[in-house]
JSON list of C-alpha atoms in Angstrom, two decimals:
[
{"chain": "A", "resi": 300, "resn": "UNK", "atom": "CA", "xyz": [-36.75, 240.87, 87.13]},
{"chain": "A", "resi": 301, "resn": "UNK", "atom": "CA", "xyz": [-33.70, 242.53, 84.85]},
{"chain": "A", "resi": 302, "resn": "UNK", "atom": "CA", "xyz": [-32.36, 239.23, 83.61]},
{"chain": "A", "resi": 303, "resn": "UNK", "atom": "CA", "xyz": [-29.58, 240.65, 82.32]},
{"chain": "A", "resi": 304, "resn": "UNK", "atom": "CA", "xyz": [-28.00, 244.22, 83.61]},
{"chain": "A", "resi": 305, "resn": "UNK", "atom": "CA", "xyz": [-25.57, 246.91, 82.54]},
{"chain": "A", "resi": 306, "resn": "UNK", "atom": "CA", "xyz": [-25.14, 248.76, 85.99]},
{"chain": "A", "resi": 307, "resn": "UNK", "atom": "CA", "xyz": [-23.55, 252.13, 84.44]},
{"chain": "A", "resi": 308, "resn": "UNK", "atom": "CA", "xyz": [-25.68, 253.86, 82.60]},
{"chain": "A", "resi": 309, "resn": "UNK", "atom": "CA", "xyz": [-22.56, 255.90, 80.85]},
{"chain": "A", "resi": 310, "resn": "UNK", "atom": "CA", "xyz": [-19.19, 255.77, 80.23]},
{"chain": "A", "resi": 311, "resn": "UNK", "atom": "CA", "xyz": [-16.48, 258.83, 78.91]},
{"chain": "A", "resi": 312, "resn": "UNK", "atom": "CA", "xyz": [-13.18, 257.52, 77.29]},
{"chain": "A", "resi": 313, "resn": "UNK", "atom": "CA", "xyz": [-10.35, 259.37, 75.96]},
{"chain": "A", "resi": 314, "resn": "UNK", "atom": "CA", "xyz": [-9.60, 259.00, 72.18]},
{"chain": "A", "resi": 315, "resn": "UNK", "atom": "CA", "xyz": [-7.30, 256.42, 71.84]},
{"chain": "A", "resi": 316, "resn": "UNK", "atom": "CA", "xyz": [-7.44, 254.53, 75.47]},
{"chain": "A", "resi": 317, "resn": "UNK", "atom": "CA", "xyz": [-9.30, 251.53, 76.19]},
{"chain": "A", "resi": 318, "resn": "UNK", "atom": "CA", "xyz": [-13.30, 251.34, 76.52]},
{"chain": "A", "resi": 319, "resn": "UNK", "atom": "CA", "xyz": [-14.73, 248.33, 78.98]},
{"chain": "A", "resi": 320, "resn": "UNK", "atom": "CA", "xyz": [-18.52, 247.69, 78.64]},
{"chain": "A", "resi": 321, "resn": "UNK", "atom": "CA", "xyz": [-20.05, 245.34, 81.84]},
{"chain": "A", "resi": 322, "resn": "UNK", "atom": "CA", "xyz": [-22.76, 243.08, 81.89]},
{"chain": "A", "resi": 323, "resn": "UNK", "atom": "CA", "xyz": [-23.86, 241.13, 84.19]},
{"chain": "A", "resi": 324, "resn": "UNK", "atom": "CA", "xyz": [-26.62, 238.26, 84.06]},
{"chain": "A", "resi": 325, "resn": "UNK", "atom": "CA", "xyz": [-28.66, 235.74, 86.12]},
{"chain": "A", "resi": 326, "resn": "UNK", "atom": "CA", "xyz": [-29.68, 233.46, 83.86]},
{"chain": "A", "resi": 327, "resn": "UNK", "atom": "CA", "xyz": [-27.83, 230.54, 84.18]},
{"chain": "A", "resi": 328, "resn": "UNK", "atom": "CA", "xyz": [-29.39, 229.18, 80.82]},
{"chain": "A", "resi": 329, "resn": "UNK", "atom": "CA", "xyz": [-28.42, 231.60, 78.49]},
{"chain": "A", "resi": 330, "resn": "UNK", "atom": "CA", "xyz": [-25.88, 230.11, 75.81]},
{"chain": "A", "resi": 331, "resn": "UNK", "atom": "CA", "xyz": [-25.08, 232.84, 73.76]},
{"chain": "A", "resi": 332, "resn": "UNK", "atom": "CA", "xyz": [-24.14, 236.59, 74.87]},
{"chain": "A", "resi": 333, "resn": "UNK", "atom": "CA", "xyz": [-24.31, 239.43, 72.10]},
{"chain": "A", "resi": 334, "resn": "UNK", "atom": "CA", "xyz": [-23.31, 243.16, 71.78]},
{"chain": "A", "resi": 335, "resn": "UNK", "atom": "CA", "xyz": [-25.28, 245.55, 69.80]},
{"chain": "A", "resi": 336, "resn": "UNK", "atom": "CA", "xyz": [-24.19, 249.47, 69.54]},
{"chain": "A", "resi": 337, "resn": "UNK", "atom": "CA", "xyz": [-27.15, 251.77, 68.56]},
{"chain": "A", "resi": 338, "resn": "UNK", "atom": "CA", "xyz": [-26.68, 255.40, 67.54]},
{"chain": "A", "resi": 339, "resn": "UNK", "atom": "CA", "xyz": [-29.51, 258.22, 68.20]},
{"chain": "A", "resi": 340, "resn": "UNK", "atom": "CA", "xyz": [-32.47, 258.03, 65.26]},
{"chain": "A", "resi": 341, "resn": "UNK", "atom": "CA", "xyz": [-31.61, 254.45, 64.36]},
{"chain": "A", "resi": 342, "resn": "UNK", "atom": "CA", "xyz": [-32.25, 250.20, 64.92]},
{"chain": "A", "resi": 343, "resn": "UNK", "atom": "CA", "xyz": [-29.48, 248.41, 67.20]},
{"chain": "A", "resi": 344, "resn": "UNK", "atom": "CA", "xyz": [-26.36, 247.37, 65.14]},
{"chain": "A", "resi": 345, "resn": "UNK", "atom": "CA", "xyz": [-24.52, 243.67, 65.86]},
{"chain": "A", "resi": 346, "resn": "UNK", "atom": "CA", "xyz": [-21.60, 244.32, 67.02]},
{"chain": "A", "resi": 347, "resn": "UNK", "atom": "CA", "xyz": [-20.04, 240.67, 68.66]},
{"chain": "A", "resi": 348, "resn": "UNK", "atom": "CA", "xyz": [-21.11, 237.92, 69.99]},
{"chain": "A", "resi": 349, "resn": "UNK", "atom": "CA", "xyz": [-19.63, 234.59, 72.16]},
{"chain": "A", "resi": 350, "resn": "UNK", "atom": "CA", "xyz": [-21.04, 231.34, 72.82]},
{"chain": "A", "resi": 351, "resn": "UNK", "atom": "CA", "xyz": [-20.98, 230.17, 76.12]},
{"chain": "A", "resi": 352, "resn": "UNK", "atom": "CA", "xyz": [-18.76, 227.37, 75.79]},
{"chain": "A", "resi": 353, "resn": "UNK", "atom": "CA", "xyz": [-15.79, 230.12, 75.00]},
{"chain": "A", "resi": 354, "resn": "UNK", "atom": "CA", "xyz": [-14.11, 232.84, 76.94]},
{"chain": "A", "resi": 355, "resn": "UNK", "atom": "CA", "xyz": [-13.11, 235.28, 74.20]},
{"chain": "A", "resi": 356, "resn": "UNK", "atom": "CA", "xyz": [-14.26, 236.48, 71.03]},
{"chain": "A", "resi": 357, "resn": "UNK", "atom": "CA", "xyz": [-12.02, 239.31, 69.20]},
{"chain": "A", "resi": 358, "resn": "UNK", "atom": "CA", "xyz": [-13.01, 241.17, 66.09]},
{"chain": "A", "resi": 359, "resn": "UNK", "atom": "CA", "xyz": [-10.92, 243.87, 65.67]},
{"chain": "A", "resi": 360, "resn": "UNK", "atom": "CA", "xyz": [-11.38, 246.41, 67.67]},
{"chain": "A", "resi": 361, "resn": "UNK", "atom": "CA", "xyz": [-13.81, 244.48, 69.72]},
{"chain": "A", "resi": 362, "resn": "UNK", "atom": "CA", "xyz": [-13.11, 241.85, 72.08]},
{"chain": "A", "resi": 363, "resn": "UNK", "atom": "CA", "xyz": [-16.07, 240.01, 74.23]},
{"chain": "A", "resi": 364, "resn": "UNK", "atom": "CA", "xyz": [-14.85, 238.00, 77.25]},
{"chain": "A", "resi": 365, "resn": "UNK", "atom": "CA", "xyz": [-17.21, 236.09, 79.12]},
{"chain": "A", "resi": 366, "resn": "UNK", "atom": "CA", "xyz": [-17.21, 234.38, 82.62]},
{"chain": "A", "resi": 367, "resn": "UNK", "atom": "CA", "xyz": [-19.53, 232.35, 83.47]},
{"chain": "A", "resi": 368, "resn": "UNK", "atom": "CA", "xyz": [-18.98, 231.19, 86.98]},
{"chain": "A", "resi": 369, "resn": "UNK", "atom": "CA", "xyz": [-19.24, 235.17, 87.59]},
{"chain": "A", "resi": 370, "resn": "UNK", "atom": "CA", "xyz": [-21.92, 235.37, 85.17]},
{"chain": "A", "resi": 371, "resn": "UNK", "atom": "CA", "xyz": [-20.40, 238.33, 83.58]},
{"chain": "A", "resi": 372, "resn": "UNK", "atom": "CA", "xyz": [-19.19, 239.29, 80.38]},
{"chain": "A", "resi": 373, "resn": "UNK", "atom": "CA", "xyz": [-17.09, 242.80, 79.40]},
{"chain": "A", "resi": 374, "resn": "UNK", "atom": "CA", "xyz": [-16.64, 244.53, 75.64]},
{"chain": "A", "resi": 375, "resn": "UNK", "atom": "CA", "xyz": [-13.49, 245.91, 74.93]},
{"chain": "A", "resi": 376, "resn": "UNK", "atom": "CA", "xyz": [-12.49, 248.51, 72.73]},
{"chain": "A", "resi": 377, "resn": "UNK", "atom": "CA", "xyz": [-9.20, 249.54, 72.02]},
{"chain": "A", "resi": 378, "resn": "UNK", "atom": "CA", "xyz": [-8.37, 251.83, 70.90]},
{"chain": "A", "resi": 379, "resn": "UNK", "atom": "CA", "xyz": [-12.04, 253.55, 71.22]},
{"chain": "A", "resi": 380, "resn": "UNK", "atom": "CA", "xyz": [-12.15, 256.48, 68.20]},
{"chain": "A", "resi": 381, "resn": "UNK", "atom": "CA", "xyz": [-15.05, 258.95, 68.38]},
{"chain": "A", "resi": 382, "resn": "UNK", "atom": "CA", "xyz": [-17.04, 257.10, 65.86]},
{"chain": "A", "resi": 383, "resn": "UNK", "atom": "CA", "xyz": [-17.74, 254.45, 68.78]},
{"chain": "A", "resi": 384, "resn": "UNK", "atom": "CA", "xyz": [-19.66, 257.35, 70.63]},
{"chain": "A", "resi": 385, "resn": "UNK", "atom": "CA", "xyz": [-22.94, 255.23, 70.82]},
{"chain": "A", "resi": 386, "resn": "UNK", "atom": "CA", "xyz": [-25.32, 253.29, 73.30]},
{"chain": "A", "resi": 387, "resn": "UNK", "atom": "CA", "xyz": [-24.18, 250.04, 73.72]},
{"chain": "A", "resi": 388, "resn": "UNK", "atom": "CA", "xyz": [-26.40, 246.84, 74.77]},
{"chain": "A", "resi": 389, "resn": "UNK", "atom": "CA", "xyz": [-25.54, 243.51, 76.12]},
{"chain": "A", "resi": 390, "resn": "UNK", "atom": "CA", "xyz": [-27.78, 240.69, 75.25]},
{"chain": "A", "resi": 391, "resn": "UNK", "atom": "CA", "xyz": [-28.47, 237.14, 75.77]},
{"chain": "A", "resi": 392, "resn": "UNK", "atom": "CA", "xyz": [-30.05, 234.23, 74.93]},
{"chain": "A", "resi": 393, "resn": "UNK", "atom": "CA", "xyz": [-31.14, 230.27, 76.78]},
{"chain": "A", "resi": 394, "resn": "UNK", "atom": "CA", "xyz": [-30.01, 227.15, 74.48]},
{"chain": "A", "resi": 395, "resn": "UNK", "atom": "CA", "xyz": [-33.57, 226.45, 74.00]},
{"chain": "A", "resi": 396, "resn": "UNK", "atom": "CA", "xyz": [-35.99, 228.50, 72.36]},
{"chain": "A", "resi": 397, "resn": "UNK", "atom": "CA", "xyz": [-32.87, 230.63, 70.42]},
{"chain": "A", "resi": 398, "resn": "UNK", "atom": "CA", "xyz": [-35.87, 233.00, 69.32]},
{"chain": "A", "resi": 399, "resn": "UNK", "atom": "CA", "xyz": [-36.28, 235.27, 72.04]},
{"chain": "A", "resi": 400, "resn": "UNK", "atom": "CA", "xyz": [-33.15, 237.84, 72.91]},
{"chain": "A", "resi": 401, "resn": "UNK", "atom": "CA", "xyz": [-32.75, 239.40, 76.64]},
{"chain": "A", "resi": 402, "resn": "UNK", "atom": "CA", "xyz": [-31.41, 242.36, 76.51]},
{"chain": "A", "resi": 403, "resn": "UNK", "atom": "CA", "xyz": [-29.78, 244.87, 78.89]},
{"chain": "A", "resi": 404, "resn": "UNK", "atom": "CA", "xyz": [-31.13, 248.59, 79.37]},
{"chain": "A", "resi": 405, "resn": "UNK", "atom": "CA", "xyz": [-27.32, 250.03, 77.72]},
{"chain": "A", "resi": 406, "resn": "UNK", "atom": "CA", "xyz": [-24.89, 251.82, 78.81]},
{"chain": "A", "resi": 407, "resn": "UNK", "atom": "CA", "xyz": [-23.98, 254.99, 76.50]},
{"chain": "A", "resi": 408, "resn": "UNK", "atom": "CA", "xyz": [-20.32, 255.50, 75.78]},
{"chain": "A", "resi": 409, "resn": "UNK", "atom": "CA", "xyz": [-19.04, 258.91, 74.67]},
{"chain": "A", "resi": 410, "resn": "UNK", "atom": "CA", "xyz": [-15.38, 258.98, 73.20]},
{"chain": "A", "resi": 411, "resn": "UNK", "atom": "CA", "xyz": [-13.49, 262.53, 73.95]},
{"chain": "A", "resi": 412, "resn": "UNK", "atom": "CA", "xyz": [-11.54, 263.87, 71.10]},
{"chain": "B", "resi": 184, "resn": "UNK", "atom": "CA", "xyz": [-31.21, 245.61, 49.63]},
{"chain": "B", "resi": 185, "resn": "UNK", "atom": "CA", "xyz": [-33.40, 247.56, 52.43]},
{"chain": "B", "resi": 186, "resn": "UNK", "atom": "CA", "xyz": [-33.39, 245.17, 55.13]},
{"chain": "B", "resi": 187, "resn": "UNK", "atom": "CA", "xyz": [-36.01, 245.98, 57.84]},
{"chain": "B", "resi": 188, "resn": "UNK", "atom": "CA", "xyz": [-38.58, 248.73, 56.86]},
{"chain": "B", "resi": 189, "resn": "UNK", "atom": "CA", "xyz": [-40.56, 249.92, 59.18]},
{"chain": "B", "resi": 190, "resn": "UNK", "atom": "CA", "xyz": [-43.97, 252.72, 58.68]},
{"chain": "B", "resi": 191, "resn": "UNK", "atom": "CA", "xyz": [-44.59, 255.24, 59.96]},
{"chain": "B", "resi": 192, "resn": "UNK", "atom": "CA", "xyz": [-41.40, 256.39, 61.96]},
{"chain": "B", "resi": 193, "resn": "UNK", "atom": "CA", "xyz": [-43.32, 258.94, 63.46]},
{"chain": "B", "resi": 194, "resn": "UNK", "atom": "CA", "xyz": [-47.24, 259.12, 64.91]},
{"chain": "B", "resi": 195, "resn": "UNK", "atom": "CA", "xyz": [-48.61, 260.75, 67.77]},
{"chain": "B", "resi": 196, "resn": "UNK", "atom": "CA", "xyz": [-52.17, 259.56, 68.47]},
{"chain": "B", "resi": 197, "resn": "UNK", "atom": "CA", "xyz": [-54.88, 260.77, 71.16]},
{"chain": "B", "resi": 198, "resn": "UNK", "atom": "CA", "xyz": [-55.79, 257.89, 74.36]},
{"chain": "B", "resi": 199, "resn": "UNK", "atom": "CA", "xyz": [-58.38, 255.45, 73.01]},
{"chain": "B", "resi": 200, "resn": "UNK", "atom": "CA", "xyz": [-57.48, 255.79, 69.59]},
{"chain": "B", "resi": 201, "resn": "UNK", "atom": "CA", "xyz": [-55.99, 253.10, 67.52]},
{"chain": "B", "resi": 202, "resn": "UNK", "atom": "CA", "xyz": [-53.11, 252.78, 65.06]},
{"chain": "B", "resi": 203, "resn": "UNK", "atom": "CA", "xyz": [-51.03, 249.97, 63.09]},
{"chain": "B", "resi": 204, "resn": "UNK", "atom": "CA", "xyz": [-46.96, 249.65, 62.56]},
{"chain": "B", "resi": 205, "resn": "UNK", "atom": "CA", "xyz": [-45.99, 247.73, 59.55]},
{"chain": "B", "resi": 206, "resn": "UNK", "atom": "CA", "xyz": [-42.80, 245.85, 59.63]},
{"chain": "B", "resi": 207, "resn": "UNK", "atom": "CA", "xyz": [-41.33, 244.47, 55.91]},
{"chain": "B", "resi": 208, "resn": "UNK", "atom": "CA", "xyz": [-38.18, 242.39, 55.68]},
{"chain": "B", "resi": 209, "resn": "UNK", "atom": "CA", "xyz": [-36.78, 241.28, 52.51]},
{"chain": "B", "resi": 210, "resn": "UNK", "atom": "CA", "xyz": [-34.05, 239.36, 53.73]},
{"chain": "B", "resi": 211, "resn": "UNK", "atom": "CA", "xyz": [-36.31, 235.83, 53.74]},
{"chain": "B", "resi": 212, "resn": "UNK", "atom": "CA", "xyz": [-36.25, 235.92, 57.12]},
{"chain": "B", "resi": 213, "resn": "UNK", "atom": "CA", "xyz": [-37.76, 233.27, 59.35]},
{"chain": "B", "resi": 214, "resn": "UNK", "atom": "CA", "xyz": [-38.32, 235.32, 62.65]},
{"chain": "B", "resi": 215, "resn": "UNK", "atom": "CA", "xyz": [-40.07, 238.50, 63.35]},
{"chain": "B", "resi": 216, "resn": "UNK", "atom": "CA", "xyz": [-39.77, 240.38, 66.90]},
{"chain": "B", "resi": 217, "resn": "UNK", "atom": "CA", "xyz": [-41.64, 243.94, 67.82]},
{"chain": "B", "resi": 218, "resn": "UNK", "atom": "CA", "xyz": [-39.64, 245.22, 70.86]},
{"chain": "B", "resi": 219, "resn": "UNK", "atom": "CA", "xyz": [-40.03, 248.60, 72.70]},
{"chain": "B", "resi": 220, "resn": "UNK", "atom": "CA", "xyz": [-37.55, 250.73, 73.71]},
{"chain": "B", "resi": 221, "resn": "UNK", "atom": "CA", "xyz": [-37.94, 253.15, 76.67]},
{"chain": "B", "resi": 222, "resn": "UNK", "atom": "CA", "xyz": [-35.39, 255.34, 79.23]},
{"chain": "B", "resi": 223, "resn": "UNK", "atom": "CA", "xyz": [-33.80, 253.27, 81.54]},
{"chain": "B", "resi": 224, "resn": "UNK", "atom": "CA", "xyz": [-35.83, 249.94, 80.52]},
{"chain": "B", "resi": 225, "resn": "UNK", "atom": "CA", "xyz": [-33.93, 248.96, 77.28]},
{"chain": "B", "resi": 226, "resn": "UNK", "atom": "CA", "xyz": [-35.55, 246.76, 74.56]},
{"chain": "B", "resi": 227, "resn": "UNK", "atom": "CA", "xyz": [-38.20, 244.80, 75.37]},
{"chain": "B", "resi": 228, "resn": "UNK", "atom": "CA", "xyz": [-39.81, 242.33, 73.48]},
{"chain": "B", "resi": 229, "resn": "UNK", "atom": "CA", "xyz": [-43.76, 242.47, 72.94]},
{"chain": "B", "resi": 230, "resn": "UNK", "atom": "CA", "xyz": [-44.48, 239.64, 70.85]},
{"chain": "B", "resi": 231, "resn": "UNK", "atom": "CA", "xyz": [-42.82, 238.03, 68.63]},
{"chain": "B", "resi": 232, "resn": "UNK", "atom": "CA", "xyz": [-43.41, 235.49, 65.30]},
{"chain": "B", "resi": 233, "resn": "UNK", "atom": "CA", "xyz": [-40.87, 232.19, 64.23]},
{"chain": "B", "resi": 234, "resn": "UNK", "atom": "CA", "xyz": [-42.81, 231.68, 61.01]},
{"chain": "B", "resi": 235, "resn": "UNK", "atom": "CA", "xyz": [-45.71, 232.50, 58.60]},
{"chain": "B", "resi": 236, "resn": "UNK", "atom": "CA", "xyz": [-49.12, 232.69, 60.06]},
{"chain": "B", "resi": 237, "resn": "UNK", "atom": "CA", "xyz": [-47.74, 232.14, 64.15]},
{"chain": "B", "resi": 238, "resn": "UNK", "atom": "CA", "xyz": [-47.36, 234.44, 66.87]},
{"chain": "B", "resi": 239, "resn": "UNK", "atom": "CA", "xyz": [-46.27, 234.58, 70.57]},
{"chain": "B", "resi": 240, "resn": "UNK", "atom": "CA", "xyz": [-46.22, 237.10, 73.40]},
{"chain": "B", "resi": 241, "resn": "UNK", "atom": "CA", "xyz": [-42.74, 237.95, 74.55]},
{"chain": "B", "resi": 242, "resn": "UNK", "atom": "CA", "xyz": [-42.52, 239.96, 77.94]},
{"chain": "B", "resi": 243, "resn": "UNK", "atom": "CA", "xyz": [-44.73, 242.85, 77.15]},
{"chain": "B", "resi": 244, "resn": "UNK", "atom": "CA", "xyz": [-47.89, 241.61, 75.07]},
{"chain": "B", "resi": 245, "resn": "UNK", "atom": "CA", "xyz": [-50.41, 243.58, 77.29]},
{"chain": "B", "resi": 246, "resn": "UNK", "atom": "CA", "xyz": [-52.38, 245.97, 75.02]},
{"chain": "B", "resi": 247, "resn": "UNK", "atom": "CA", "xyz": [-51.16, 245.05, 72.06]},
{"chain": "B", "resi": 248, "resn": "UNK", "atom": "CA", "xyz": [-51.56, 242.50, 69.04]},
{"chain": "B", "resi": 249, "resn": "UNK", "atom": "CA", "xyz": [-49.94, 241.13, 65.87]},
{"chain": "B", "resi": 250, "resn": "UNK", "atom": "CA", "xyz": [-50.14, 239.49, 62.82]},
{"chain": "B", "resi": 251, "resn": "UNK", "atom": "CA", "xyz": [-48.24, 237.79, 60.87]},
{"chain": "B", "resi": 252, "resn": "UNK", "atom": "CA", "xyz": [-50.07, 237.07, 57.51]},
{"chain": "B", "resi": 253, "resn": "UNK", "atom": "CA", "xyz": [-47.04, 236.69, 54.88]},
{"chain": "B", "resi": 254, "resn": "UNK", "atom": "CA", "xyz": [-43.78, 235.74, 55.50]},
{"chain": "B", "resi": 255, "resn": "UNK", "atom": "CA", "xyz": [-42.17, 239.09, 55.31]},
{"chain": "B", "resi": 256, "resn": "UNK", "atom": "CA", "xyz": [-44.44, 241.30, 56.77]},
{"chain": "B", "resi": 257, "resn": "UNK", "atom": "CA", "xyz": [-45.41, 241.86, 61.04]},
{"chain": "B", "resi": 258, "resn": "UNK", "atom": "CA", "xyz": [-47.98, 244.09, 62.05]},
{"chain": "B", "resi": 259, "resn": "UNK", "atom": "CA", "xyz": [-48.14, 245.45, 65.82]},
{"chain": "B", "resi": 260, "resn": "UNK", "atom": "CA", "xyz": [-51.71, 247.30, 66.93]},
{"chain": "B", "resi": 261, "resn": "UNK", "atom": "CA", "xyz": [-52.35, 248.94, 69.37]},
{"chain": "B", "resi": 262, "resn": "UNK", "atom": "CA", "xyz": [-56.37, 248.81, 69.60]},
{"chain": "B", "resi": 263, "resn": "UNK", "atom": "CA", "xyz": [-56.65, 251.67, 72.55]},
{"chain": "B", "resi": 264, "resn": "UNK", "atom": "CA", "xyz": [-53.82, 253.92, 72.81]},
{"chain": "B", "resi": 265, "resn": "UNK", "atom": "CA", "xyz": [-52.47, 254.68, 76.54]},
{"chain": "B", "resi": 266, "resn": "UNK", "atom": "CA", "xyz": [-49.65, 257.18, 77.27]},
{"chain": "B", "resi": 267, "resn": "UNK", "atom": "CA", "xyz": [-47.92, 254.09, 78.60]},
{"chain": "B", "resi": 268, "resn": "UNK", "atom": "CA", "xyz": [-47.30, 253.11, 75.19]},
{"chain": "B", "resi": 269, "resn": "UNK", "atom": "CA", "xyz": [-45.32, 256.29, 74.80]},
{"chain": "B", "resi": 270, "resn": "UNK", "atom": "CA", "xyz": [-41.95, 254.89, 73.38]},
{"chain": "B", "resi": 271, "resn": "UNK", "atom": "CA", "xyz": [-39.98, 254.04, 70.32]},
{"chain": "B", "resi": 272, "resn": "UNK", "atom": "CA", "xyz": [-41.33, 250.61, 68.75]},
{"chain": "B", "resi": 273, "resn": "UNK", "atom": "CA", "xyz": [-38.58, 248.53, 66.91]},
{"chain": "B", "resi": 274, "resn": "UNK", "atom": "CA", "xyz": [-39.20, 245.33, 64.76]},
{"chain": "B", "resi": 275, "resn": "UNK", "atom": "CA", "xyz": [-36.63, 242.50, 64.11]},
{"chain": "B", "resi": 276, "resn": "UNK", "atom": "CA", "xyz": [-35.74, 239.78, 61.94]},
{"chain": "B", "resi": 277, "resn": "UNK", "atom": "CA", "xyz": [-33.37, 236.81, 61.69]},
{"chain": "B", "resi": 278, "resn": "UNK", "atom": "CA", "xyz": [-32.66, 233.35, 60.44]},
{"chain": "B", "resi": 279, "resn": "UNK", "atom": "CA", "xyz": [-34.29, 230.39, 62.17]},
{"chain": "B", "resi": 280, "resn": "UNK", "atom": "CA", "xyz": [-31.09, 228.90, 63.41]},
{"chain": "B", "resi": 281, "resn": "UNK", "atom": "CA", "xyz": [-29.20, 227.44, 66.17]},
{"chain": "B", "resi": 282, "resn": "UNK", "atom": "CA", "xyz": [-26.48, 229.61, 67.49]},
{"chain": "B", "resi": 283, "resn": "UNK", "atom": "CA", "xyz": [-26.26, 233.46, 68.33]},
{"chain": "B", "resi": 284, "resn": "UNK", "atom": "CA", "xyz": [-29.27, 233.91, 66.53]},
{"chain": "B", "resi": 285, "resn": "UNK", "atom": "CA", "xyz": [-28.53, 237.75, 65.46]},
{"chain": "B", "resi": 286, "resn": "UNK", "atom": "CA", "xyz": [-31.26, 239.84, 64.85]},
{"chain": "B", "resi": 287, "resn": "UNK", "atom": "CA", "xyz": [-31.46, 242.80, 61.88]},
{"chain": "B", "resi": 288, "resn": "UNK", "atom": "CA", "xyz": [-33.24, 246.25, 63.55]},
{"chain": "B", "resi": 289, "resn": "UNK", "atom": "CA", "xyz": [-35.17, 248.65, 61.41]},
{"chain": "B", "resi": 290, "resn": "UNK", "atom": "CA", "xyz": [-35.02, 251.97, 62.30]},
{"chain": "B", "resi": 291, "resn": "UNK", "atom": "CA", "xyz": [-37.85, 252.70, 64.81]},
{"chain": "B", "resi": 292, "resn": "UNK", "atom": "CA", "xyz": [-40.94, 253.99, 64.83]},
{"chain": "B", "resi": 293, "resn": "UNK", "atom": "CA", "xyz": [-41.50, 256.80, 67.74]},
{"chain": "B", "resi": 294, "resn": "UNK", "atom": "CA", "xyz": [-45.38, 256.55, 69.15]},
{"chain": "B", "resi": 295, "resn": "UNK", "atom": "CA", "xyz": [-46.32, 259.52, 71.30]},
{"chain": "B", "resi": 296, "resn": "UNK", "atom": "CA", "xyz": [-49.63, 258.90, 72.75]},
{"chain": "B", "resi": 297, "resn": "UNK", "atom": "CA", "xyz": [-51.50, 262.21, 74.80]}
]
């Protein structure tokens, strides 16, 4: 059971427009929701992350909006540049037992020059 | 500073035969994960260790163990090798501490097993 999903598997963007990452979980327990951006030949990167008990998080570039009654949260990131060509995974975690990290099966986002 | 280490990044082994990753953190880490990473899966987490000399299965343990002997170090065997265990093994560290509880990624080891 995918606790937490990223239903497209890719994503294209033009250089300079707006990138939108989905997510989607059915945990209602998780308390914390985390982005992590991976290139090819090396370890997941943190990106972002939001606690549950807010509905935006900006850094940036990078803005994480979560709702919970939908159980969804979205990355934004404007304006994408080709260095954010990547794979990109949504993760979460339950207020208890903060050790172990859900995560989604990413969604790989190529920016076009 | 180097983080996560993880050896060897590469290793392909035969079925049935057996093989060790080391994981070394310098960071004073707390927590130590092993998670797999496979097409269309994402990561999952084998097992995983919140201190010194403890270990736990996360939500793929099956044919596979750990140690955790000092503080900065977590060791994932694989006793038989299958060719399900094809994939690309990352470990993890972080803090033992309340909120987003963000963990630092080595670089991956990639296990082909034939």
């Amino acid at each position: 059971d995918q606790q937490v999903k990223q239903n497209s598997p890719s994503l294209s963007v033009q250089e300079g427009r707006i990138s939108i990452l989905n997510c989607d979980y059915t945990n209602s327990m998780f308390d914390y929701f985390l982005w992590y951006k991976k290139y090819p030949a090396e370890g997941p990167t943190f990106l972002i992350s939001i606690s549950s008990i807010k509905d935006k998080n900006e850094d940036g570039r990078f803005t994480v909006f979560l709702n919970k009654s939908a159980k969804h949260l979205s990355l934004h990131i404007v304006p994408s540049q080709p260095g954010d060509s990547a794979v990109y995974f949504c993760a979460a975690r339950p207020n208890f037992g903060n050790e172990k990290l859900t995560f989604g099966t990413g969604t790989r986002l190529t920016i076009i020059p | 500073n180097a983080g996560v280490t993880q050896t060897p990044k590469f290793r392909v082994l035969k079925t049935g035969q057996s093989m060790t990753l080391l994981c070394a953190q310098d960071m004073n880490h707390e927590y130590m994960y092993w998670y797999r990473q496979d097409p269309g899966m994402g990561l999952r987490l084998i097992h995983y260790s919140v201190g010194e000399g403890t270990t736990a299965k996360g939500e793929v343990p099956d044919g596979y163990n750990v140690s955790r002997l000092k503080k900065q170090n977590f060791l994932l065997g694989l006793e038989s090798a299958a060719p399900s265990q094809t994939s690309v093994y990352f470990c993890a560290s972080s803090f033992a501490s309340s909120g987003a509880n963000v963990l630092t990624f080595g670089a991956g080891s990639r296990l082909t097993v034939l």
